[in-house]
Amino acid sequence: AGVMTPGAGMEQKRMRKAFAPGSRVKHATYGVGYIVAREGDGEDMKLTVNFSFSGRKTLVQKFARLEPA
């Protein structure tokens, strides 16, 4: 487990809200999609996203570079 720093809890809350199931997101390669499932928290959070043209993908949030759409 990582070291909790001041504000880390707020960052996790912001990420949970931004990447909640049903949220619309944008990926540079896969395009726009909707989050259908989320597993875990923090840096290791896995998101399953149903992209309009690329289908369903499971991504690790810290590497995915998803943006709210």
C-alpha atoms as a PDB file:
ATOM      1  CA  ALA A   1       0.000   0.000   0.000  1.00  0.00           C
ATOM      2  CA  GLY A   2       1.189   3.495  -0.767  1.00  0.00           C
ATOM      3  CA  VAL A   3       1.784   6.254   1.734  1.00  0.00           C
ATOM      4  CA  MET A   4      -1.244   8.464   2.249  1.00  0.00           C
ATOM      5  CA  THR A   5      -0.437  12.133   1.834  1.00  0.00           C
ATOM      6  CA  PRO A   6      -2.662  15.085   2.716  1.00  0.00           C
ATOM      7  CA  GLY A   7      -5.204  15.427  -0.057  1.00  0.00           C
ATOM      8  CA  ALA A   8      -4.805  11.828  -1.238  1.00  0.00           C
ATOM      9  CA  GLY A   9      -8.261  10.953   0.078  1.00  0.00           C
ATOM     10  CA  MET A  10      -9.761  13.875  -1.826  1.00  0.00           C
ATOM     11  CA  GLU A  11      -8.012  12.732  -5.009  1.00  0.00           C
ATOM     12  CA  GLN A  12      -9.452   9.218  -4.654  1.00  0.00           C
ATOM     13  CA  LYS A  13     -12.958  10.668  -4.133  1.00  0.00           C
ATOM     14  CA  ARG A  14     -12.543  12.817  -7.253  1.00  0.00           C
ATOM     15  CA  MET A  15     -11.381   9.797  -9.278  1.00  0.00           C
ATOM     16  CA  ARG A  16     -14.276   7.634  -8.043  1.00  0.00           C
ATOM     17  CA  LYS A  17     -16.738  10.345  -9.082  1.00  0.00           C
ATOM     18  CA  ALA A  18     -15.058  11.020 -12.454  1.00  0.00           C
ATOM     19  CA  PHE A  19     -14.861   7.310 -13.282  1.00  0.00           C
ATOM     20  CA  ALA A  20     -18.188   6.121 -11.894  1.00  0.00           C
ATOM     21  CA  PRO A  21     -20.152   3.549 -13.916  1.00  0.00           C
ATOM     22  CA  GLY A  22     -22.280   5.389 -16.450  1.00  0.00           C
ATOM     23  CA  SER A  23     -19.737   8.204 -16.870  1.00  0.00           C
ATOM     24  CA  ARG A  24     -18.846   9.226 -20.409  1.00  0.00           C
ATOM     25  CA  VAL A  25     -15.093   9.218 -21.128  1.00  0.00           C
ATOM     26  CA  LYS A  26     -12.739   9.841 -24.037  1.00  0.00           C
ATOM     27  CA  HIS A  27      -9.610   7.882 -24.994  1.00  0.00           C
ATOM     28  CA  ALA A  28      -7.072   9.063 -27.593  1.00  0.00           C
ATOM     29  CA  THR A  29      -7.131   5.770 -29.518  1.00  0.00           C
ATOM     30  CA  TYR A  30     -10.512   4.188 -28.723  1.00  0.00           C
ATOM     31  CA  GLY A  31     -12.640   7.351 -28.829  1.00  0.00           C
ATOM     32  CA  VAL A  32     -15.702   8.036 -26.678  1.00  0.00           C
ATOM     33  CA  GLY A  33     -17.311   5.435 -24.458  1.00  0.00           C
ATOM     34  CA  TYR A  34     -19.190   4.801 -21.233  1.00  0.00           C
ATOM     35  CA  ILE A  35     -17.801   3.185 -18.097  1.00  0.00           C
ATOM     36  CA  VAL A  36     -19.746  -0.006 -17.429  1.00  0.00           C
ATOM     37  CA  ALA A  37     -17.747  -1.325 -14.444  1.00  0.00           C
ATOM     38  CA  ARG A  38     -15.051  -0.255 -12.001  1.00  0.00           C
ATOM     39  CA  GLU A  39     -12.866  -2.491  -9.851  1.00  0.00           C
ATOM     40  CA  GLY A  40     -10.584  -1.280  -7.073  1.00  0.00           C
ATOM     41  CA  ASP A  41      -9.454   2.200  -6.094  1.00  0.00           C
ATOM     42  CA  GLY A  42      -6.503   4.497  -6.509  1.00  0.00           C
ATOM     43  CA  GLU A  43      -3.702   3.861  -8.984  1.00  0.00           C
ATOM     44  CA  ASP A  44      -4.707   0.251  -9.624  1.00  0.00           C
ATOM     45  CA  MET A  45      -8.367   1.012 -10.444  1.00  0.00           C
ATOM     46  CA  LYS A  46      -9.549  -1.054 -13.429  1.00  0.00           C
ATOM     47  CA  LEU A  47     -12.255   0.383 -15.640  1.00  0.00           C
ATOM     48  CA  THR A  48     -14.343  -1.517 -18.148  1.00  0.00           C
ATOM     49  CA  VAL A  49     -15.415   0.883 -20.881  1.00  0.00           C
ATOM     50  CA  ASN A  50     -17.817   0.243 -23.745  1.00  0.00           C
ATOM     51  CA  PHE A  51     -16.431   2.331 -26.611  1.00  0.00           C
ATOM     52  CA  SER A  52     -18.721   3.271 -29.501  1.00  0.00           C
ATOM     53  CA  PHE A  53     -16.416   2.020 -32.272  1.00  0.00           C
ATOM     54  CA  SER A  54     -13.820  -0.113 -30.472  1.00  0.00           C
ATOM     55  CA  GLY A  55     -16.061  -2.277 -28.297  1.00  0.00           C
ATOM     56  CA  ARG A  56     -15.549  -3.166 -24.649  1.00  0.00           C
ATOM     57  CA  LYS A  57     -12.090  -2.692 -23.137  1.00  0.00           C
ATOM     58  CA  THR A  58     -10.770  -3.147 -19.575  1.00  0.00           C
ATOM     59  CA  LEU A  59      -8.127  -0.551 -18.748  1.00  0.00           C
ATOM     60  CA  VAL A  60      -5.968   0.306 -15.740  1.00  0.00           C
ATOM     61  CA  GLN A  61      -6.894   3.907 -14.919  1.00  0.00           C
ATOM     62  CA  LYS A  62      -3.365   5.178 -14.258  1.00  0.00           C
ATOM     63  CA  PHE A  63      -2.218   4.086 -17.741  1.00  0.00           C
ATOM     64  CA  ALA A  64      -5.426   4.673 -19.711  1.00  0.00           C
ATOM     65  CA  ARG A  65      -5.252   8.491 -19.928  1.00  0.00           C
ATOM     66  CA  LEU A  66      -9.027   8.728 -19.965  1.00  0.00           C
ATOM     67  CA  GLU A  67     -10.635  12.143 -19.884  1.00  0.00           C
ATOM     68  CA  PRO A  68     -14.228  13.057 -19.006  1.00  0.00           C
ATOM     69  CA  ALA A  69     -16.170  13.538 -22.262  1.00  0.00           C
END
